[in-house]
Structures are given as structure tokens and as C-alpha cells.
Amino acid sequence: MKLSSTYAESFVQAVTRHRRHLLTALCVLLGLCATQAFAQEATLVGTISDSSGAVVPNAAITITNMATGQVRKLASNEAGQYVASALPIGNYDVKVQASGFSLADTTGVVLNVGDRRRVDFALKVGATQTSITVEAAPIVVKTENGEVSSIITGEQITQLKTNGRSLYSIVNLTPGASSLQGDFQVPTPMGGDQNVAFNGQRVAHNLYMIDGAEAADRGGSGAIVMPSIDAIAEFRQLTSNYSAEYGLSSSATVTSALKSGTRTLHAAAWWFGRNDAFNARNYFTPRFNANGSENKMPKLRFNTYGFNVGGPVKFKSGSEPKTFFFYNMEWRDLIQGGALRTNVPFTSTYGGNMNEALNFGGVLNTGQTTLHVPNFSTLSSAQQAKFTAAGLSSGQPFPNNTIPTSLLDANAQALLKAGIFPAPTSGRTFIGGADSPTNVKEELVRVDHTFNDKFSVFGHFIAEQILQTDIPTRWSGGANLPTVFDTFGNPSYSAVVHATHIIGPTLLNEVAFNYGGNRINILPAGKYKLTDTGFSQHKLFGSPTDVTPIINLNAGGKTGSRYDANWWPWSNVADSYQIRDDLSWTRGVHQFKFGAGWLNFRKLQPLQTTTQGNFGFNGNFTGYDFADFLLGLSSGYSEAALKDNRNWNSASWFGYVQDNWHATRRLTLNLGLRWDGIPHTAEINGQMSNFYPALYNPANVPMFANANGTQICSGAGVPNSSCTAASPALATGPNPALNGLLQYVNGLGVPGQTPGVTNGLVDNHWNNFGPRLGFAYDLTGRGTTVLRGGLGIMFERIQGNDMYQAGGNNLFGGSASLSNVSLSDPHTGVDQSNANISTSTLPVTVNNIQELDAKHYKNPTSYQYSLGIQHQLGRQTVLSTSYVGNQNRYLSFRQELNLPNASLLPTFITNSTAAAQYNKAVPFLGYRSINVDQNGANSNYNSLQVELRCKIRDLSLQGAYTWSRALDPTTGTGGDGFDLNNTSNPYLGWKNDWGPSIFDRTHVAFVNFIYNVPFFRSSSNNLLKNTVGGWELSGIVTMESGAPINLGVSGNNVCQTLQNCSVRPNQVGSISYPHTATTLSSGNNTIQWFDPSAFAINLIPGSTTAIFGNMSKNALRGPGRDNW
């Protein structure tokens, strides 16, 4: 392994470090074990009757787990009913004995995770010494509930060969699933689980569970751990109108069970490897490039290896074992090649001679080939004196296009000497490999113990150590150089302790304590330290950092290099604790279940701020961004004042009642009601603020201190200053690191300080009652054809990314944004209006803030429904056909609030004088952007879903087909805040974006099969038996129509002025897909998928700036996929 000692720790160390959590769980359970327990596994139900159909009460039922030998004994009640809850998954033998009847024995009863399986007995009159044995069908119709779900068996998990051996590579093998994931998934939970949608719902609303416990990151969505494929016994995808015991998720619940030990000791070891030497070349990539050299295959080295061992623990010789263990250890080592391609400065220009760049062309904003001295009217007197001393005058060409050495900025030269820019490899372009390693070490242990026939306990502990290298920097939003990158450490944990107590023949109680947590530790790497780069730092604020500032050469794509270490170093801590209790009670033909629980999620996370500073160079002075950089003339500088921690907390409560009512011999009703108490996430110290339009006072509208409205006032001691801390709507934040920075607070509210502002900034909604109704009607009375359906209302626990930016709003965060400053010292302005800056004279600037819509922030709600038929085709095949649909309300989105009148936009864009007035034309003066998180969008989904399962001799097969339509305004696939994507046109809102979901595939079909080749398997010839016999064939076939494509307009468009929006073109003709073969300028062959003449950019008259077009969202379709 290549895990750094910073992040890697042994299993023993992990257990030791989390001993407080484990001891707490143990103490809770020992205190409750006399009366309570919990295990969310499987349930066996049935009716005991005689040959005439009369029920048989008090029949003795013995249920034996064939793998462990553990026995559950119970009796039928007065209605002849029996219910065995909380049974571990596995293969069972069920015996029934009653006075005057022969012994009935059903073998081979397979219970899968989440099963509710019916096994009825019709006893025959006879001597009790005689027995009648039958074998249960391997696949049966579901006669006990109306939920929509699908099981992925242990055989499928381990025997289906997937690219990457990831749980998330097979989680979509169910009707209703639609995936955007490629053929390969990174073998980590973060980033590997965000690509599968179920029934058109958002991926962030999926919930992953392990052994009945949440394995979800409630702070940012997704899973916390990704157990080894070889440690998972099986999993079930619950996708629609499921039982009331499941909640806090409005989409699918994927519940998996880990393997456990058996009566025999068993062990296994494995190694799986991938290497680019075995990969085929991409069809569209020629073997040789334009200059005749061979195009190398992207580097790939992927090794997965490990072992597991499981079995009994005997404390007394000769006794039946009561304790079983299973231990699994796995390593996943991945090196995945990539390529960086970016424009960089010519190395010959580092000393000031610009000729190579100018002769190459395309580097000057003016389009000319001569570099000119900046116009003195844009410079301060000190800067003018420097050029004059070098013998240069305003606007003249630099002699020989060369900047004199005396004018080269010392910090710029230090950065170049340190090598922050790689040398170009072709023209002015750097093309280079960026191999990003990922190393995972996972240890997992599960222990099951039966104290007696009334009380049992099981638990697991999982520790994952993950270390990744990101080239370029992760989450930076523009970093494109290999010289600075990061290491991403993500140790993650899951712990579960479940106990089950059989209180009486009809009463069973379960209790559980669940813990899940992860850590994120991100460290910059490469050339990032001040000592690495020789950069002499002069910060505006006192926040300590040893990170070199961001350098952004961004002159409209002229250079486009961005040296960026992002906010690193940075770390956070996330911990989730859950306690729940579930009581099962059988009375007559009613099987009741009651439950309640509490979940608390805590996240300690610093602000995501660049305290090292950010210098931009856009060619304002010389026309060439790199020349401005050499001169140290920055067009803009920003610096965050602090990166302190925020302590986020979200608590949830729930309670439910479920009645599975065997109303008649043919009809079973599932009646449930669930309540979810889901208050919004809050910062426990109240360190956040929110904008409330009702608190905004127009009487406190500022007088702008500069012509373009970017400064409310210039600060104390500056000639045009008129602001002090006592001025209306101005205040200083409580953190000393802000150094008394004045900030604009008109309309801001703070928890605990502003009347009416709640801890979570928004109104909490407690009326979250979700009824669940399901039914299963046996049409034939033989359990072979069942009409099934149901409906339910589910509520979503909103993940916390909507809140985190509120912790950096004014008063609790702070930054300075300055125009035209010196690279060597941002305190020194380089233009006429900004010549001398100190912390005490920082301007109060117009900035952007985040708002949560306090009065319209209900929990996302899903109304789900289905109706279908299951039919048994012979003894070993089941066909299911269903209509499945849902309507969703109160979905999250973001929308810009602070909008000028739409009629003014063309003027702002085409008239430079008017453009300076933008900040003076918005409704909430003093703010540039107010981006509002809202819960108010809708979506819907309708589908036909067909599934076929069969197990015939040596063949296991599953096939599924989905014909569907998913419509929404914003899918929430990650984007801006995971579940929070901006509307494209804020003037029209989310309804303007109504259209196909990004996961909307009209047709999705798959088949997976496992065939145990029978030849020579039982041969008496050991050589043939061991070499030719025992082989297996397996495969997955996926066929799906194309996913939607949203066509946008990049480059010069209205959203560069408006912010928080996006532009689509006009549709001027019919959309067609000619599939025309074409060759790119790089020499690569490709296909022109659609006809671009059907679209035209909607330009503002008299300008080259694009404005909103009439094309609808996701109007195009990409190619389908047939993957064998």
C-alpha cells in the first residue's frame, strides 16, 4: 500500500480511536437488552391450516438457519398465523408439528434482505411420527406487500464481472434505474455513488444502508463507506411506496447485508488486476497524431486484492456454537492516467522579451503584434515614475517588444524561477500526463452472537482509509496546471450494534445503535509553499497561511493559466449517531410494527475561503495578461479574512406504525403511517447570517463612493469616506480576525440576535405525516399470480450544503476585493484612484451573499404510486409487470433575486458608461448578487417496468426493461451545491427549465446471467474435473436510449454580467441527427451527432453578446448505448 501515515491507521487503531462510540453503543444495548432488540433483515410469515382450510392454532413451528444451526421456535396463534421477524438472511428449514397431524417440513426457504416471505402449511391428518417434506421454490411471487423493490443476490454480487468491482456498478440492475456512470467507477464512496437515479428522482435523495444502519453523508449526500464486494451478502433496492419503517429519504433506499460467519470455518483470497496493456484503443483516437508520433494509451494500473475469513467461535468443546465472526480486508490501488491541456506562457518571454508570443499570435486583447506601454492615465503617479525612469512614455511600443528588466516585478520573477508554469510542449500549449493515484485500505468485521433462544446480538465495524492525489487541484473551479495539486485523505467508518429480544410468542423487540462518520483531510502538494516559490507576501488580513496566492492569467482565454492551491489545507469532521427501537406484535391476522428513533448529524467544517489571496491578470494594462503579470500589474485582487470552523448540527426524529393485515386468504393490506421531524440544519453557535427581504430598509440605502457602484464607502481616512461603524446598515463582525472590517448588513438576520430568525434560518415544518398503503391480492388463490400496488408519501432530509455558505455571509465571513493593485504588495494600488491601501482603509464593497427562502422552505416531498402483476411461470421463473410513477413537490433550486429590470440588460452590456450603473439599478442596493436557495420546484415520473427472474438448473438470469418519462426543472446532479442548481433564466424561474431530466432515458433494458457449465463437473477423472470442470460463464448486457443533452452558449454572454444563470441558444429549425463523420483539427476522427444549423445564438442587437434563447432544456438526445 501507498497510504501516507498521515491518513492510514490500522484497524486496531481505528477501533481504539472510536472506542467511545463503541462503548456508548454497548452500554445502551446492555441497558436495554432485557426487553429490547433490533435487526432489519427478513421476516417469515404464514398460515397453518388443515386439508379442509380450517386454521390450526398452537402448532409448533421450528425455523432452522442451515448455515449456522440457529433455531427459532414459535407457535401459530388463534388465527393460525405465525410471524418470525428479524431473521438473518440465508437458507432455512421450516418444520410444523401439531397434534393429530403429520410433521410438515419445507426446506430450501431462501430469505433475502428486506424479505417478507410467506410459507403456508396445509397439514395432513396422520401420525406425528410421519413427515411430509417439500422443497420451497427458489423464486416466488411477492404475496405479502405492494412495495416496488428488487434483490441483488450474493451470487450476482460476486460472480457478475464488473469493471472496477464496485457496489455502484451493479446497483442499477433494477427496473426504474437510470445511470450516467461510465464503464468504470473510482473505487471510493465519495464520487462513485452519484450517478444512478431511481424512478426519475434525484441522486442526492438516495439512501444507502448497511445492516439496517444509515451509511449516508447527511452533510453532502452520498455514501460514507463502500464495503468490499466480497464482504456483501446481498442488497435490495427499495424504489417506491415501501413500508413506513423506512424514511428520511424520498428516493430509493438501498439496504445491504454483510456476510456473517457460519458453522464451518471458511476463507478466501483474491486478486483482480487491470492494466492499459490489455485495453483496446479508443475507436476515435488515431494511432498516430498529426506530427507522426504515436498516441499513447492513457495509463491504467488497477489492483484489487484481499482476503476474508469467517466461522464459529466455540467457548465450550462439543457444544453448538453461538458466536460467529466474519473478517474482510481489502486493498484497492488505482493509477488512472489523464491529460492536462492548457495554454501557458512561452519560457522565452520570462525575461521580458515578448517576441515569440507576439509572433505566434492570438495573445493580445487588441489582436495586434506589438506590445505597448500602459496608458499613464490608468496608472498612479508612482507607477508612471517607474516607466519614465526606464525611458518609456505613455502608450508607446516597448522597444523590440521587450519589457526592461528594471520593470519586472520581483514576485513575478520568483514565481517563474520556482516553475509554477510548465513549459509549453506544442506552440503555446502544454500537454502532459496527470496520473492520479487512489489507494484504499478497508477492514471490516462482523460478529453474531446468540445468548439463548430469546436474545441475540450482532454488530459490525468498518474502517476505510482512502488517499487520493488530485491533479490539478480538486474543487478549484479552474486550476489547470500540474505544478500545484493536492492529496485527499478520507478515512471513513461505520459501526452497528443490533439486538433482538423475543419477549413472547407474538411479541418481538429490536433496538439498534448506529454510527457513521468520515473525515476529509486535504493538503496542498507540489510547489505551493511560500518557501517553495519565493513569493513575498503582504496580506490585507492577519489570517496565517503558508500558501502562495492564486495566479490567474485570464484575458478572455488568451493565456488561460491558473495556478491555484484552492482553500487547502482544509479538513472537516462528520459524525452521525442513530438510536432506534422497533416492536413487532402479532394479533390474529394483524401483524403490527411500531418504531421510533433519533438521528443526529454533526459536521465541523471550516469556511471554504482562499485566505492566501487571489491575483487576476486580464491584460487591462498592456493588452497581454502575461505581460501584465511580469510588470506586477494585477487587474484585481481578493483575499478572505478568515477560515474558521463552523459547527453544523442536524437532528431528526421519526415514529411510525405499520399493520400488515392478512385481510382474507387472498388479500394482504399494508397500512402504515410515518412521521418525520426534520428541523433544518443549524450552526450551533449561531455563526451565520441570512438575507431577509422584509428586514431590508430602503432608508438605509448607501451612497456609493465610486462611479461604478462597487464601493459603498472607501473606508476611514480616505477623502471620499462617509462611513463609520455607526453608519446605518454598517457593522463589524465579532471575529477579531476581521480586524474591524466594516460590512454592509442591510436586510441581514442572525440567529439568537434578530427577532424571528430561527436557529436554522428558515421556518421548520413539522407536519410531515406520510401515509403508506400497499396491497397484494392473490388472483388465483395458489400464490402464482398476484395483483400488487400501493402509494406512499415520503419526505427528504435536506443535506447541509445549502447552509454552509451562510456561515461565510457578512458579519461572520469577510473579504476584500480590490481593483488594480501591485502583485508585490496589494496594499499598493497601481491606478489613479487606489494608490495606498491599508487594512483600516479597506473599502466597504458591494458583494455577493447567499439567502435561504425562510418562508418557503418545506421539506422535499415525494408522492409515489404503483400497480402491477407478478406471475409465476413454472416453479423457477417469475415475471413482474408494473406501472410506477411519482409526483415530487418542494424540490430545491437556486435563483438570483437581485435583478435589474430586464429591459436594461441590453444597455448595460452594449454601453460601457451604462454598465457601470448596474449595481445602482438592482432592487436591493448595496449587494451585487443575492442567490436564493428555494424549495418549490416540481417533477414527475411515469413508467412501465418489467422484470423477469429465473433459476433453472445451472442458469440464473435476471432481465429488466423500463419505458419511462422523467420531467423536472433541475435534476440536482451535483453542480452548484449538489442538490441546488441555478435556474437558467432568473427572470422566468424554474418553470422555464421544465423538461426532460438529465436521467431521462426512454428505454432502458438489461440482462445479467450466471451459468455454471455442467461439463465434467462430476467426472471421476480428477484431472478433467479440476481443469475442464467447474467453469462458469457470466455477463451483463445493457441497452439504453440516449440521455438528454442541454445545449448552452459559452464565451461572451449576458450571464457574465448577470451572474448565477446560463444561456441557451435559439432553436431555428428542426432537430436532426445526421451522424456525419468528420475530422477534428487535431486529426482525430469523430461523429457530428446533431445538425448545428438548427440552432443560432440569440445576440443582443448591435453586440456580440448572447442573451437568453428560446431553446428548451435538454432538447437534444445523445447516442444510446449497447454494452455487452
PDB file of N, CA and C in Angstrom, residues 530 537-549 567-569 609-613 639-644 736-738:
ATOM      1  N   LEU A 530       5.205  29.230   0.380  1.00  0.00           N
ATOM      2  CA  LEU A 530       5.924  30.478   0.114  1.00  0.00           C
ATOM      3  C   LEU A 530       7.424  30.223  -0.002  1.00  0.00           C
ATOM      4  N   GLN A 537       4.985  37.790   0.651  1.00  0.00           N
ATOM      5  CA  GLN A 537       3.561  38.015   0.874  1.00  0.00           C
ATOM      6  C   GLN A 537       3.300  39.242   1.743  1.00  0.00           C
ATOM      7  N   HIS A 538       2.328  40.049   1.316  1.00  0.00           N
ATOM      8  CA  HIS A 538       1.878  41.206   2.095  1.00  0.00           C
ATOM      9  C   HIS A 538       0.358  41.158   2.148  1.00  0.00           C
ATOM     10  N   LYS A 539      -0.165  40.470   3.160  1.00  0.00           N
ATOM     11  CA  LYS A 539      -1.601  40.225   3.231  1.00  0.00           C
ATOM     12  C   LYS A 539      -2.364  41.425   3.754  1.00  0.00           C
ATOM     13  N   LEU A 540      -3.631  41.487   3.359  1.00  0.00           N
ATOM     14  CA  LEU A 540      -4.508  42.531   3.869  1.00  0.00           C
ATOM     15  C   LEU A 540      -4.996  42.194   5.270  1.00  0.00           C
ATOM     16  N   PHE A 541      -5.163  40.886   5.543  1.00  0.00           N
ATOM     17  CA  PHE A 541      -5.656  40.444   6.840  1.00  0.00           C
ATOM     18  C   PHE A 541      -4.590  39.585   7.508  1.00  0.00           C
ATOM     19  N   GLY A 542      -4.830  39.278   8.774  1.00  0.00           N
ATOM     20  CA  GLY A 542      -3.814  38.584   9.553  1.00  0.00           C
ATOM     21  C   GLY A 542      -3.963  37.081   9.603  1.00  0.00           C
ATOM     22  N   SER A 543      -4.879  36.501   8.808  1.00  0.00           N
ATOM     23  CA  SER A 543      -5.064  35.052   8.850  1.00  0.00           C
ATOM     24  C   SER A 543      -3.805  34.356   8.359  1.00  0.00           C
ATOM     25  N   PRO A 544      -3.159  33.530   9.195  1.00  0.00           N
ATOM     26  CA  PRO A 544      -1.867  32.938   8.810  1.00  0.00           C
ATOM     27  C   PRO A 544      -2.031  31.880   7.726  1.00  0.00           C
ATOM     28  N   THR A 545      -1.116  31.855   6.812  1.00  0.00           N
ATOM     29  CA  THR A 545      -1.096  30.823   5.779  1.00  0.00           C
ATOM     30  C   THR A 545       0.287  30.770   5.157  1.00  0.00           C
ATOM     31  N   ASP A 546       0.702  29.563   4.801  1.00  0.00           N
ATOM     32  CA  ASP A 546       1.987  29.377   4.121  1.00  0.00           C
ATOM     33  C   ASP A 546       1.724  28.896   2.698  1.00  0.00           C
ATOM     34  N   VAL A 547       0.707  29.457   2.081  1.00  0.00           N
ATOM     35  CA  VAL A 547       0.310  29.056   0.734  1.00  0.00           C
ATOM     36  C   VAL A 547       0.456  30.254  -0.198  1.00  0.00           C
ATOM     37  N   THR A 548       1.042  30.007  -1.352  1.00  0.00           N
ATOM     38  CA  THR A 548       1.244  31.057  -2.345  1.00  0.00           C
ATOM     39  C   THR A 548      -0.103  31.470  -2.940  1.00  0.00           C
ATOM     40  N   PRO A 549      -0.314  32.759  -3.172  1.00  0.00           N
ATOM     41  CA  PRO A 549      -1.596  33.206  -3.724  1.00  0.00           C
ATOM     42  C   PRO A 549      -1.907  32.578  -5.086  1.00  0.00           C
ATOM     43  N   TRP A 567      -8.467  26.230  -1.335  1.00  0.00           N
ATOM     44  CA  TRP A 567      -8.535  26.642   0.078  1.00  0.00           C
ATOM     45  C   TRP A 567      -7.674  25.763   0.954  1.00  0.00           C
ATOM     46  N   TRP A 568      -6.865  24.935   0.378  1.00  0.00           N
ATOM     47  CA  TRP A 568      -6.099  23.973   1.172  1.00  0.00           C
ATOM     48  C   TRP A 568      -4.952  24.668   1.932  1.00  0.00           C
ATOM     49  N   PRO A 569      -4.542  24.115   3.083  1.00  0.00           N
ATOM     50  CA  PRO A 569      -5.052  22.911   3.739  1.00  0.00           C
ATOM     51  C   PRO A 569      -6.443  23.132   4.340  1.00  0.00           C
ATOM     52  N   THR A 609     -12.584  29.223   2.060  1.00  0.00           N
ATOM     53  CA  THR A 609     -12.128  30.548   1.664  1.00  0.00           C
ATOM     54  C   THR A 609     -10.640  30.541   1.333  1.00  0.00           C
ATOM     55  N   THR A 610     -10.254  31.390   0.406  1.00  0.00           N
ATOM     56  CA  THR A 610      -8.852  31.491  -0.025  1.00  0.00           C
ATOM     57  C   THR A 610      -8.194  32.652   0.719  1.00  0.00           C
ATOM     58  N   THR A 611      -7.695  32.343   1.911  1.00  0.00           N
ATOM     59  CA  THR A 611      -7.056  33.387   2.723  1.00  0.00           C
ATOM     60  C   THR A 611      -5.679  33.759   2.182  1.00  0.00           C
ATOM     61  N   GLN A 612      -5.122  32.969   1.267  1.00  0.00           N
ATOM     62  CA  GLN A 612      -3.810  33.308   0.704  1.00  0.00           C
ATOM     63  C   GLN A 612      -3.905  34.408  -0.336  1.00  0.00           C
ATOM     64  N   GLY A 613      -5.103  34.699  -0.825  1.00  0.00           N
ATOM     65  CA  GLY A 613      -5.282  35.769  -1.802  1.00  0.00           C
ATOM     66  C   GLY A 613      -5.350  35.251  -3.230  1.00  0.00           C
ATOM     67  N   GLU A 639      -9.061  38.719  -1.178  1.00  0.00           N
ATOM     68  CA  GLU A 639      -8.481  37.966  -0.066  1.00  0.00           C
ATOM     69  C   GLU A 639      -9.533  37.776   1.006  1.00  0.00           C
ATOM     70  N   ALA A 640      -9.709  36.533   1.433  1.00  0.00           N
ATOM     71  CA  ALA A 640     -10.628  36.235   2.526  1.00  0.00           C
ATOM     72  C   ALA A 640      -9.952  36.533   3.854  1.00  0.00           C
ATOM     73  N   ALA A 641     -10.737  37.023   4.782  1.00  0.00           N
ATOM     74  CA  ALA A 641     -10.163  37.440   6.053  1.00  0.00           C
ATOM     75  C   ALA A 641      -9.935  36.266   7.001  1.00  0.00           C
ATOM     76  N   LEU A 642     -10.728  35.211   6.883  1.00  0.00           N
ATOM     77  CA  LEU A 642     -10.610  34.132   7.856  1.00  0.00           C
ATOM     78  C   LEU A 642     -11.131  32.834   7.271  1.00  0.00           C
ATOM     79  N   LYS A 643     -10.706  31.733   7.886  1.00  0.00           N
ATOM     80  CA  LYS A 643     -11.151  30.392   7.507  1.00  0.00           C
ATOM     81  C   LYS A 643     -11.389  29.614   8.796  1.00  0.00           C
ATOM     82  N   ASP A 644     -12.279  30.142   9.636  1.00  0.00           N
ATOM     83  CA  ASP A 644     -12.503  29.471  10.907  1.00  0.00           C
ATOM     84  C   ASP A 644     -13.608  28.435  10.777  1.00  0.00           C
ATOM     85  N   PRO A 736     -12.269  38.560  15.774  1.00  0.00           N
ATOM     86  CA  PRO A 736     -11.134  39.506  15.752  1.00  0.00           C
ATOM     87  C   PRO A 736     -10.329  39.447  14.450  1.00  0.00           C
ATOM     88  N   ALA A 737     -10.362  38.296  13.766  1.00  0.00           N
ATOM     89  CA  ALA A 737      -9.581  38.174  12.534  1.00  0.00           C
ATOM     90  C   ALA A 737     -10.076  39.126  11.445  1.00  0.00           C
ATOM     91  N   LEU A 738     -11.296  39.636  11.597  1.00  0.00           N
ATOM     92  CA  LEU A 738     -11.822  40.580  10.614  1.00  0.00           C
ATOM     93  C   LEU A 738     -11.196  41.965  10.763  1.00  0.00           C
TER      94      LEU A 738
END
